[in-house]
Structure formats: structure tokens, C-alpha cells
Amino acid sequence: GQNIDQPTEMTATEGAIVQINCTYQTSGFNGLFWYQQHAGEAPTFLSYNVLDGLEEKGRFSSFLSRSKGYSYLLLKELQMKDSASYLCAVRDLNTDKLIFGTGTRLQVFP
Amino acid sequence: GAVVSQHPSWVICKSGTSVKIECRSLDFQATTMFWYRQFPKQSLMLMATSNEGSKATYEQGVEKDKFLINHASLTLSTLTVTSAHPEDSSFYICSAGIPPRDPTEAFFGQGTRLTVV
């Protein structure tokens, strides 16, 4: 089976940096995704990691350690529009299914 | 880029009626599509995997007779919520991968907000 954990809620200040952690246990791993989701909307793809290390894309970076079953999403220079839910998802090697974590609701304050 | 279109974006129906939700891949062929359900303030829960030309596979705890899935072509999968009840009110989202062109990404439809009254 699979188990994916994230903090439920986080808060941060505009302009700051925030790190959202995700830990996972899976029987077959084929990549980890991060998505952003605003209320009432479909998720938006942010990043994908399949090998260990850091992937940087503008203000967003994502890190993966497969041996530790651990990933984080780093958001820099936070803006008010970054207030959203951030979903960590793991793709199953055998079935190609995307299994989502609990999601982290981030609130950015002025 | 690849586009997945989901219709309708919202629907209100009476208890006991059935509702059909469509998920289309507009510029690519998808042999596999996935259906998710999301309750307020919760994450996406995988309901079933829709396979073109064969029966869908359902996740544990999802009633296959209540949530009928049909994947008759490489560009269309449908989810029918039969005999809907208020507890079925939720946000339903489909997704489709695009192997082998872009196996790294799953593309989501816009989602359907179902309200059963």
C-alpha cells in the first residue's frame, strides 16, 4: 500500500520562504509530483521528481530523497496569490496511479 | 499543450437521479484515465482507473454499481453517478496521462462540482 503525509496547514508572510514537507511509503515508486490547488479549481502541476536532488523552477523548488521517502516543496518570495492547497502525489510504478497526500493549506499574510 | 476537458463544470440534481460526467482528451489519445473525488478541505481520493475497451478497476470501498465508468474510445471516459444521494455531493476530477510522449505528467480536467438536493 501507500501512505503519504503532509502538514495540514501552514502560514507564512508575504515575501518570506516556506518549505512544505511530504513523507511517503510506497511499494513501487515512479516519481513524485507537487500540485497547487485553489479552492474550487482543479490542481495545477508544479513539479516532478523521479531522481534524488533538487529541481528548481522559478520561485518554486522541489527536493526528493528516495532512500528517506521524503520530499519538500520550497516557495520563495511568497505572494498573496500563493495562498492555496499544495498536494504531494506519488506515482505507483506498477499501476501508473497517482496517489495524493492529505494536502497542505498554505495561507500567506501581508 | 495537452488538454483534458471535463463537462459539466457543475451540476445540481435531485436525490435518486443519475448524473453523467464526461472527460475528454482533446489533442491526444488516452488509453487510461483516472477518476478522483474530493470532499471539502480534503485531498483527492482515487476512485477508479478507466481503461479503454475494458472494465474499469475500482479502488477499495468504491461501489462499482453506483459509480459506472465507461471508456468507449481513446478520447472519452464517462462517470455516471447512479441514484445520487446528498452524501455523493463532491468535486469530481478526471485525469489522463500521455505516455509515452510525456510520461512525467498527469493532466487534469477542470473538475465537476456535483450537488445532490
Coordinates of N, CA and C in Angstrom, one line a residue:
Chain A
G1 N 0.8 -1.2 0.0 CA 0.0 0.0 0.0 C 0.8 1.2 0.0
Q2 N 0.2 2.4 0.1 CA 0.9 3.6 0.1 C 0.4 4.5 1.2
N3 N 1.3 5.3 1.7 CA 0.9 6.3 2.8 C 1.7 7.5 2.5
I4 N 1.0 8.7 2.4 CA 1.7 9.9 2.1 C 1.2 11.0 3.1
D5 N 2.1 11.6 3.8 CA 1.8 12.5 4.8 C 2.4 13.9 4.6
Q6 N 1.5 14.9 4.9 CA 1.9 16.3 4.8 C 1.3 17.1 6.0
P7 N 1.9 18.2 6.3 CA 1.2 19.0 7.4 C -0.1 19.5 6.8
T8 N -1.1 19.6 7.7 CA -2.4 20.0 7.3 C -2.5 21.5 6.9
E9 N -1.9 22.3 7.7 CA -1.9 23.8 7.5 C -0.6 24.4 7.8
M10 N -0.3 25.5 7.0 CA 0.9 26.3 7.3 C 0.5 27.8 7.0
T11 N 1.2 28.6 7.7 CA 1.0 30.1 7.5 C 2.4 30.7 7.2
A12 N 2.4 31.8 6.5 CA 3.7 32.5 6.2 C 3.4 33.9 5.8
T13 N 4.4 34.7 5.8 CA 4.3 36.1 5.5 C 4.7 36.4 4.1
E14 N 4.1 37.4 3.5 CA 4.4 37.8 2.1 C 5.9 38.1 2.0
G15 N 6.6 37.6 1.0 CA 8.0 37.9 0.8 C 8.9 36.8 1.4
A16 N 8.3 36.0 2.3 CA 9.1 35.0 3.0 C 9.3 33.8 2.2
I17 N 10.0 32.8 2.8 CA 10.2 31.5 2.2 C 9.5 30.4 3.1
V18 N 8.9 29.5 2.4 CA 8.2 28.4 3.2 C 8.5 27.1 2.6
Q19 N 8.7 26.1 3.4 CA 9.0 24.7 3.0 C 7.9 23.8 3.4
I20 N 7.3 23.1 2.5 CA 6.3 22.1 2.8 C 6.8 20.7 2.6
N21 N 6.8 19.9 3.6 CA 7.3 18.6 3.6 C 6.3 17.5 3.3
C22 N 6.8 16.5 2.7 CA 6.0 15.3 2.3 C 6.8 14.0 2.6
T23 N 6.2 13.1 3.3 CA 6.9 11.8 3.5 C 6.0 10.8 3.0
Y24 N 6.6 9.7 2.4 CA 5.8 8.7 1.8 C 6.3 7.3 2.0
Q25 N 5.4 6.4 1.9 CA 5.8 4.9 2.0 C 5.1 4.3 0.8
T26 N 5.8 3.6 -0.1 CA 5.1 3.1 -1.2 C 5.8 1.8 -1.6
S27 N 5.0 0.9 -2.2 CA 5.5 -0.4 -2.6 C 6.3 -0.3 -3.9
G28 N 5.9 0.7 -4.7 CA 6.6 0.8 -6.0 C 6.6 2.3 -6.4
F29 N 7.7 2.9 -6.5 CA 7.8 4.4 -6.7 C 8.2 4.7 -8.2
N30 N 7.5 5.6 -8.8 CA 7.8 6.0 -10.1 C 7.6 7.5 -10.2
G31 N 8.1 8.3 -9.3 CA 8.0 9.7 -9.4 C 7.1 10.4 -8.3
L32 N 7.4 11.6 -8.0 CA 6.7 12.4 -7.0 C 6.3 13.7 -7.6
F33 N 5.1 14.1 -7.5 CA 4.5 15.3 -8.1 C 4.1 16.3 -7.0
W34 N 4.2 17.6 -7.3 CA 3.6 18.6 -6.4 C 2.6 19.4 -7.3
Y35 N 1.4 19.6 -6.7 CA 0.4 20.3 -7.4 C -0.1 21.5 -6.5
Q36 N -0.5 22.5 -7.1 CA -1.2 23.7 -6.4 C -2.6 23.6 -6.7
Q37 N -3.5 23.8 -5.7 CA -4.9 23.8 -6.0 C -5.6 25.0 -5.2
H38 N -6.2 25.8 -6.0 CA -7.0 26.9 -5.4 C -8.4 26.3 -5.2
A39 N -9.1 26.9 -4.2 CA -10.5 26.3 -3.8 C -11.4 26.3 -5.0
G40 N -12.0 25.2 -5.2 CA -13.0 25.0 -6.3 C -12.4 24.8 -7.7
E41 N -11.1 24.7 -7.8 CA -10.4 24.5 -9.0 C -9.7 23.2 -9.1
A42 N -9.3 22.8 -10.3 CA -8.6 21.6 -10.5 C -7.1 21.8 -10.1
P43 N -6.3 20.8 -9.7 CA -4.9 21.0 -9.4 C -4.1 21.5 -10.6
T44 N -3.1 22.3 -10.3 CA -2.2 22.7 -11.3 C -0.8 22.1 -11.1
F45 N -0.2 21.6 -12.1 CA 1.1 20.9 -12.0 C 2.2 21.9 -11.6
L46 N 3.0 21.6 -10.6 CA 4.1 22.5 -10.2 C 5.5 21.8 -10.5
S47 N 5.6 20.6 -10.1 CA 6.9 20.0 -10.3 C 6.9 18.4 -10.3
Y48 N 7.9 17.8 -10.7 CA 8.0 16.4 -10.8 C 9.5 16.0 -10.5
N49 N 9.6 15.0 -9.6 CA 10.9 14.5 -9.2 C 10.9 13.0 -9.3
V50 N 11.9 12.4 -10.0 CA 12.0 10.9 -10.0 C 13.3 10.5 -9.6
L51 N 14.3 11.4 -9.7 CA 15.7 11.1 -9.2 C 15.9 12.0 -7.9
D52 N 16.9 11.6 -7.1 CA 17.2 12.4 -5.9 C 17.8 13.7 -6.3
G53 N 17.5 14.7 -5.5 CA 18.0 16.0 -5.7 C 17.0 17.1 -5.8
L54 N 17.5 18.3 -6.2 CA 16.6 19.5 -6.2 C 16.3 19.9 -7.7
E55 N 15.0 20.2 -7.9 CA 14.6 20.7 -9.2 C 14.1 22.1 -8.9
E56 N 14.6 23.0 -9.7 CA 14.3 24.4 -9.5 C 13.5 25.0 -10.7
K57 N 12.4 25.7 -10.4 CA 11.6 26.3 -11.4 C 11.1 27.6 -10.9
G58 N 11.8 28.6 -11.2 CA 11.4 30.0 -10.8 C 11.4 30.1 -9.3
R59 N 10.3 30.5 -8.7 CA 10.2 30.7 -7.3 C 10.0 29.4 -6.5
F60 N 9.7 28.4 -7.3 CA 9.4 27.1 -6.7 C 10.5 26.1 -6.9
S61 N 10.8 25.3 -5.9 CA 11.8 24.2 -6.0 C 11.3 23.0 -5.3
S62 N 11.6 21.8 -5.8 CA 11.2 20.6 -5.1 C 12.4 19.7 -5.0
F63 N 12.4 19.0 -3.9 CA 13.6 18.1 -3.5 C 13.0 16.7 -3.2
L64 N 13.9 15.8 -3.6 CA 13.5 14.4 -3.4 C 14.7 13.6 -2.8
S65 N 14.4 12.7 -1.8 CA 15.3 11.7 -1.3 C 14.5 10.4 -1.3
R66 N 14.8 9.6 -2.2 CA 14.1 8.3 -2.3 C 14.5 7.4 -1.2
S67 N 15.7 7.4 -0.7 CA 16.1 6.5 0.4 C 15.4 6.8 1.7
K68 N 15.0 8.1 1.8 CA 14.3 8.6 3.0 C 12.8 8.7 2.8
G69 N 12.4 8.5 1.6 CA 10.9 8.6 1.4 C 10.4 10.0 1.7
Y70 N 11.2 11.0 1.2 CA 11.0 12.4 1.7 C 11.1 13.3 0.5
S71 N 10.2 14.3 0.5 CA 10.3 15.4 -0.5 C 9.9 16.7 0.2
Y72 N 10.3 17.8 -0.4 CA 9.8 19.1 0.1 C 9.6 20.0 -1.1
L73 N 8.6 20.9 -0.9 CA 8.4 22.0 -1.9 C 8.8 23.3 -1.2
L74 N 9.6 24.0 -1.9 CA 10.1 25.3 -1.4 C 9.6 26.4 -2.2
L75 N 8.9 27.3 -1.5 CA 8.3 28.5 -2.2 C 9.1 29.8 -1.7
K76 N 9.7 30.5 -2.6 CA 10.4 31.7 -2.3 C 9.6 32.9 -2.6
E77 N 10.0 34.0 -2.0 CA 9.4 35.4 -2.3 C 7.8 35.2 -2.4
L78 N 7.3 34.7 -1.3 CA 5.9 34.4 -1.3 C 5.0 35.6 -1.6
Q79 N 3.9 35.3 -2.4 CA 3.0 36.3 -2.8 C 1.6 35.9 -2.2
M80 N 0.7 36.9 -2.1 CA -0.6 36.6 -1.6 C -1.3 35.5 -2.4
K81 N -1.1 35.5 -3.7 CA -1.7 34.6 -4.6 C -1.2 33.1 -4.4
D82 N -0.2 33.0 -3.6 CA 0.3 31.6 -3.3 C -0.5 30.9 -2.2
S83 N -1.4 31.7 -1.6 CA -2.4 31.0 -0.7 C -3.2 30.0 -1.4
A84 N -3.0 28.8 -1.1 CA -3.7 27.7 -1.8 C -3.4 26.4 -1.0
S85 N -3.9 25.3 -1.6 CA -3.5 24.0 -1.1 C -2.4 23.4 -1.9
Y86 N -1.5 22.7 -1.3 CA -0.4 22.1 -2.0 C -0.4 20.6 -1.8
L87 N -0.5 19.9 -2.9 CA -0.7 18.5 -2.9 C 0.5 17.7 -3.3
C88 N 1.0 16.8 -2.5 CA 2.1 15.9 -2.9 C 1.4 14.6 -3.4
A89 N 1.9 14.1 -4.5 CA 1.4 12.9 -5.0 C 2.5 11.9 -5.5
V90 N 2.3 10.7 -5.3 CA 3.3 9.7 -5.7 C 2.7 8.8 -6.8
R91 N 3.5 8.5 -7.8 CA 3.0 7.6 -8.9 C 3.5 6.2 -8.6
D92 N 2.5 5.3 -8.7 CA 2.8 3.9 -8.5 C 3.5 3.3 -9.7
L93 N 4.6 2.6 -9.5 CA 5.4 2.0 -10.5 C 4.6 1.0 -11.4
N94 N 3.8 0.2 -10.7 CA 3.2 -0.9 -11.4 C 1.8 -0.5 -12.0
T95 N 1.1 0.4 -11.4 CA -0.3 0.7 -11.9 C -0.4 2.1 -12.6
D96 N 0.7 2.9 -12.5 CA 0.7 4.3 -13.0 C -0.3 5.2 -12.3
K97 N -0.9 4.7 -11.2 CA -1.8 5.6 -10.4 C -1.1 6.7 -9.7
L98 N -1.7 7.9 -9.6 CA -1.2 9.0 -8.8 C -2.0 8.9 -7.5
I99 N -1.3 8.7 -6.4 CA -1.9 8.7 -5.1 C -1.5 10.0 -4.3
F100 N -2.5 10.7 -3.9 CA -2.3 12.0 -3.3 C -2.2 12.0 -1.8
G101 N -1.3 12.9 -1.3 CA -1.3 13.1 0.2 C -2.4 13.9 0.7
T102 N -2.4 14.2 1.9 CA -3.5 14.8 2.6 C -3.7 16.3 2.1
G103 N -2.6 16.9 1.6 CA -2.6 18.3 1.2 C -2.3 19.2 2.3
T104 N -1.6 20.3 2.0 CA -1.3 21.3 2.9 C -1.9 22.6 2.5
R105 N -2.7 23.2 3.4 CA -3.3 24.5 3.1 C -2.4 25.6 3.6
L106 N -1.9 26.4 2.7 CA -1.0 27.5 3.0 C -1.7 28.8 2.9
Q107 N -1.5 29.6 4.0 CA -2.1 30.9 4.0 C -1.0 31.9 4.1
V108 N -1.0 32.9 3.2 CA 0.1 33.9 3.1 C -0.6 35.2 3.6
F109 N 0.1 35.8 4.7 CA -0.4 37.0 5.2 C 0.4 38.2 4.8
P110 N -0.2 39.4 4.7 CA 0.6 40.6 4.3 C 1.7 40.9 5.3
Chain B
G1 N -0.2 22.6 -25.7 CA 0.0 21.5 -24.7 C -1.2 20.6 -24.6
A2 N -1.1 19.5 -23.9 CA -2.2 18.6 -23.8 C -3.4 19.2 -23.0
V3 N -4.6 18.9 -23.4 CA -5.8 19.4 -22.8 C -6.7 18.3 -22.5
V4 N -7.2 18.3 -21.2 CA -8.3 17.4 -20.8 C -9.5 18.2 -20.5
S5 N -10.6 17.9 -21.1 CA -11.8 18.7 -20.9 C -12.8 17.9 -20.2
Q6 N -13.4 18.5 -19.1 CA -14.4 17.8 -18.3 C -15.7 18.6 -18.4
H7 N -16.8 17.9 -18.5 CA -18.1 18.5 -18.6 C -19.2 17.7 -17.9
P8 N -20.1 18.3 -17.2 CA -20.2 19.7 -16.9 C -19.3 20.2 -15.8
S9 N -19.1 21.5 -15.7 CA -18.3 22.0 -14.6 C -19.0 22.0 -13.3
W10 N -20.4 22.1 -13.3 CA -21.2 22.0 -12.1 C -22.5 21.4 -12.5
V11 N -23.1 20.7 -11.5 CA -24.5 20.2 -11.8 C -25.2 20.0 -10.4
I12 N -26.5 20.3 -10.5 CA -27.3 20.1 -9.3 C -28.4 19.1 -9.7
C13 N -28.6 18.1 -8.9 CA -29.6 17.1 -9.3 C -30.4 16.7 -8.0
K14 N -31.5 16.1 -8.3 CA -32.4 15.6 -7.2 C -31.9 14.2 -6.7
S15 N -32.2 14.0 -5.5 CA -31.9 12.6 -4.9 C -32.6 11.6 -5.7
G16 N -31.9 10.5 -6.0 CA -32.4 9.4 -6.7 C -32.2 9.4 -8.2
T17 N -31.8 10.6 -8.7 CA -31.5 10.7 -10.2 C -30.1 10.3 -10.5
S18 N -29.7 10.2 -11.8 CA -28.4 9.8 -12.2 C -27.7 11.0 -12.9
V19 N -26.4 11.1 -12.8 CA -25.7 12.2 -13.4 C -24.5 11.6 -14.1
K20 N -24.3 12.1 -15.4 CA -23.2 11.7 -16.2 C -22.2 12.8 -16.3
I21 N -20.9 12.4 -16.1 CA -19.8 13.4 -16.2 C -18.9 12.9 -17.3
E22 N -18.5 13.8 -18.2 CA -17.6 13.4 -19.3 C -16.2 13.9 -19.1
C23 N -15.3 13.1 -19.6 CA -13.9 13.5 -19.5 C -13.3 13.2 -20.9
R24 N -12.8 14.3 -21.6 CA -12.3 14.1 -23.0 C -10.8 14.6 -23.0
S25 N -10.0 13.8 -23.8 CA -8.7 14.3 -24.1 C -8.8 14.9 -25.5
L26 N -8.5 16.2 -25.6 CA -8.8 16.9 -26.8 C -7.7 16.8 -27.9
D27 N -6.5 16.6 -27.6 CA -5.4 16.5 -28.6 C -4.5 15.4 -28.4
F28 N -4.9 14.3 -27.7 CA -4.1 13.1 -27.6 C -5.0 12.0 -27.3
Q29 N -4.5 10.8 -27.4 CA -5.3 9.6 -27.1 C -4.9 9.0 -25.7
A30 N -5.8 8.7 -24.9 CA -5.6 8.3 -23.6 C -6.2 6.9 -23.4
T31 N -5.3 5.9 -23.3 CA -5.8 4.6 -23.0 C -6.2 4.4 -21.6
T32 N -5.7 5.3 -20.7 CA -6.0 5.2 -19.3 C -6.4 6.6 -18.8
M33 N -7.5 6.6 -18.1 CA -7.9 7.9 -17.4 C -8.2 7.5 -15.9
F34 N -8.1 8.5 -15.1 CA -8.4 8.2 -13.6 C -9.5 9.2 -13.2
W35 N -10.3 8.7 -12.3 CA -11.4 9.5 -11.7 C -11.1 9.6 -10.2
Y36 N -11.2 10.9 -9.7 CA -10.9 11.3 -8.3 C -12.2 11.9 -7.8
R37 N -12.3 11.9 -6.5 CA -13.3 12.6 -5.7 C -12.7 13.4 -4.6
Q38 N -13.2 14.6 -4.4 CA -12.6 15.5 -3.4 C -13.7 16.1 -2.6
F39 N -13.7 15.8 -1.3 CA -14.7 16.5 -0.4 C -14.0 17.7 0.1
P40 N -14.9 18.7 0.6 CA -14.3 20.0 1.1 C -13.2 19.8 2.0
K41 N -12.1 20.6 1.8 CA -11.0 20.7 2.7 C -10.2 19.3 2.8
Q42 N -10.5 18.5 1.8 CA -9.7 17.2 1.8 C -9.0 17.1 0.5
S43 N -8.1 16.1 0.4 CA -7.3 15.9 -0.8 C -8.1 15.0 -1.8
L44 N -7.4 14.8 -2.9 CA -8.1 14.0 -4.0 C -8.0 12.5 -3.6
M45 N -9.1 11.8 -3.7 CA -9.1 10.4 -3.4 C -9.4 9.6 -4.7
L46 N -8.5 8.7 -5.1 CA -8.7 8.0 -6.4 C -9.9 7.1 -6.2
M47 N -10.8 7.1 -7.2 CA -12.0 6.3 -7.2 C -11.8 5.0 -8.0
A48 N -11.3 5.3 -9.3 CA -11.2 4.2 -10.2 C -10.2 4.5 -11.4
T49 N -9.8 3.5 -12.0 CA -9.0 3.6 -13.2 C -9.8 3.2 -14.4
S50 N -9.9 4.0 -15.4 CA -10.7 3.8 -16.5 C -9.8 3.3 -17.7
N51 N -10.1 2.1 -18.2 CA -9.2 1.6 -19.3 C -10.0 1.5 -20.6
E52 N -9.5 2.0 -21.6 CA -10.2 2.0 -22.9 C -10.4 0.6 -23.4
G53 N -11.7 0.2 -23.7 CA -12.1 -1.0 -24.2 C -12.2 -2.2 -23.2
S54 N -12.0 -1.9 -21.9 CA -12.2 -2.9 -20.9 C -12.8 -2.3 -19.7
K55 N -13.1 -3.2 -18.7 CA -13.7 -2.7 -17.5 C -12.8 -1.9 -16.6
A56 N -13.4 -0.9 -15.9 CA -12.7 -0.1 -15.0 C -12.3 -0.9 -13.8
T57 N -11.2 -0.5 -13.2 CA -10.8 -1.1 -11.9 C -11.0 0.0 -10.8
Y58 N -11.7 -0.5 -9.8 CA -12.1 0.4 -8.7 C -11.3 0.3 -7.5
E59 N -11.1 1.4 -6.8 CA -10.4 1.4 -5.5 C -11.3 0.7 -4.4
Q60 N -10.6 0.3 -3.4 CA -11.3 -0.4 -2.3 C -12.3 0.6 -1.7
G61 N -13.5 0.1 -1.5 CA -14.5 1.0 -0.8 C -15.4 1.8 -1.8
V62 N -15.1 1.7 -3.1 CA -15.9 2.5 -4.1 C -16.8 1.5 -4.8
E63 N -18.1 1.8 -4.7 CA -19.1 0.9 -5.3 C -19.2 1.0 -6.8
K64 N -18.8 -0.1 -7.4 CA -18.8 0.0 -8.9 C -20.2 0.1 -9.5
D65 N -21.2 -0.4 -8.8 CA -22.6 -0.3 -9.4 C -23.2 1.1 -9.2
K66 N -22.6 1.8 -8.3 CA -23.1 3.2 -8.1 C -22.3 4.2 -9.0
F67 N -21.1 4.0 -9.2 CA -20.2 4.8 -10.0 C -19.8 4.1 -11.3
L68 N -20.7 4.2 -12.3 CA -20.4 3.5 -13.5 C -19.4 4.3 -14.4
I69 N -18.4 3.5 -14.9 CA -17.4 4.2 -15.7 C -17.4 3.5 -17.0
N70 N -17.4 4.3 -18.1 CA -17.3 3.8 -19.5 C -16.2 4.5 -20.2
H71 N -15.4 3.7 -20.9 CA -14.2 4.3 -21.6 C -14.3 3.7 -23.0
A72 N -15.2 4.2 -23.8 CA -15.5 3.5 -25.1 C -14.6 3.9 -26.2
S73 N -13.9 5.0 -26.0 CA -12.9 5.4 -27.1 C -11.7 6.0 -26.4
L74 N -10.7 6.2 -27.2 CA -9.4 6.7 -26.7 C -9.4 8.2 -26.3
T75 N -10.5 8.8 -26.5 CA -10.6 10.2 -26.1 C -11.7 10.6 -25.1
L76 N -12.5 9.6 -24.7 CA -13.6 9.8 -23.9 C -13.8 8.8 -22.8
S77 N -13.9 9.3 -21.6 CA -14.3 8.4 -20.4 C -15.5 9.1 -19.7
T78 N -16.5 8.3 -19.3 CA -17.6 8.9 -18.6 C -17.8 8.3 -17.2
L79 N -18.2 9.1 -16.3 CA -18.5 8.6 -14.9 C -20.0 8.9 -14.7
T80 N -20.8 7.9 -14.4 CA -22.2 8.1 -14.1 C -22.4 7.8 -12.6
V81 N -22.9 8.8 -11.9 CA -23.3 8.6 -10.5 C -24.8 8.2 -10.5
T82 N -25.0 7.0 -10.2 CA -26.4 6.5 -10.2 C -27.1 6.6 -8.9
S83 N -28.4 6.9 -9.0 CA -29.2 7.0 -7.7 C -28.5 7.9 -6.7
A84 N -28.2 9.1 -7.2 CA -27.4 10.0 -6.3 C -28.1 10.4 -5.0
H85 N -27.3 10.5 -4.0 CA -27.8 10.9 -2.7 C -27.0 12.2 -2.2
P86 N -27.5 12.9 -1.3 CA -26.7 14.1 -0.8 C -25.3 13.8 -0.4
E87 N -25.0 12.7 0.1 CA -23.6 12.3 0.5 C -22.7 12.2 -0.7
D88 N -23.3 12.1 -1.9 CA -22.5 12.0 -3.1 C -22.0 13.4 -3.6
S89 N -22.5 14.4 -3.0 CA -22.2 15.8 -3.3 C -20.7 15.9 -3.1
S90 N -19.9 16.3 -4.1 CA -18.5 16.4 -4.0 C -17.9 17.0 -5.3
F91 N -16.6 17.1 -5.3 CA -15.9 17.6 -6.5 C -15.3 16.4 -7.2
Y92 N -15.7 16.2 -8.4 CA -15.2 15.0 -9.2 C -14.2 15.5 -10.2
I93 N -13.0 14.9 -10.3 CA -12.0 15.3 -11.3 C -11.4 14.1 -12.0
C94 N -11.2 14.2 -13.3 CA -10.6 13.2 -14.1 C -9.2 13.6 -14.4
S95 N -8.4 12.6 -14.7 CA -7.0 12.9 -15.2 C -6.6 11.9 -16.3
A96 N -5.7 12.3 -17.1 CA -5.2 11.4 -18.2 C -3.7 11.6 -18.3
G97 N -3.0 10.5 -18.4 CA -1.5 10.6 -18.7 C -1.3 10.6 -20.2
I98 N -0.2 10.9 -20.6 CA 0.1 10.9 -22.0 C 1.4 10.1 -22.4
P99 N 1.4 8.8 -21.9 CA 2.6 8.0 -22.3 C 2.5 7.7 -23.8
P100 N 3.6 7.6 -24.5 CA 4.9 7.8 -24.0 C 5.5 9.2 -24.2
R101 N 4.6 10.1 -24.8 CA 5.2 11.4 -25.1 C 5.6 12.2 -23.9
D102 N 4.8 12.1 -22.9 CA 5.1 12.9 -21.7 C 4.7 12.1 -20.4
P103 N 5.5 11.0 -20.1 CA 5.1 10.2 -19.0 C 5.2 10.8 -17.6
T104 N 5.7 12.0 -17.6 CA 6.0 12.6 -16.3 C 4.8 13.4 -15.8
E105 N 3.8 13.6 -16.5 CA 2.8 14.5 -16.1 C 1.4 13.9 -16.3
A106 N 0.5 14.1 -15.3 CA -0.9 13.7 -15.4 C -1.7 15.0 -15.6
F107 N -2.5 15.0 -16.6 CA -3.3 16.2 -16.9 C -4.7 16.1 -16.3
F108 N -5.2 17.1 -15.7 CA -6.5 17.1 -15.0 C -7.5 17.9 -15.8
G109 N -8.7 17.4 -15.8 CA -9.9 18.1 -16.3 C -10.2 19.2 -15.3
Q110 N -11.1 20.1 -15.6 CA -11.5 21.2 -14.8 C -12.2 20.9 -13.5
G111 N -12.7 19.6 -13.5 CA -13.5 19.2 -12.3 C -15.0 19.5 -12.5
T112 N -15.8 18.7 -11.8 CA -17.2 18.9 -11.8 C -17.7 18.9 -10.4
R113 N -18.4 20.0 -10.0 CA -19.0 20.2 -8.7 C -20.4 19.6 -8.7
L114 N -20.6 18.5 -8.1 CA -21.9 17.9 -8.0 C -22.6 18.2 -6.7
T115 N -23.8 18.7 -6.8 CA -24.6 18.9 -5.6 C -25.9 18.2 -5.7
V116 N -26.2 17.3 -4.8 CA -27.4 16.5 -4.8 C -28.3 17.0 -3.7
V117 N -29.6 17.4 -4.1 CA -30.5 18.0 -3.2 C -31.7 17.1 -3.0

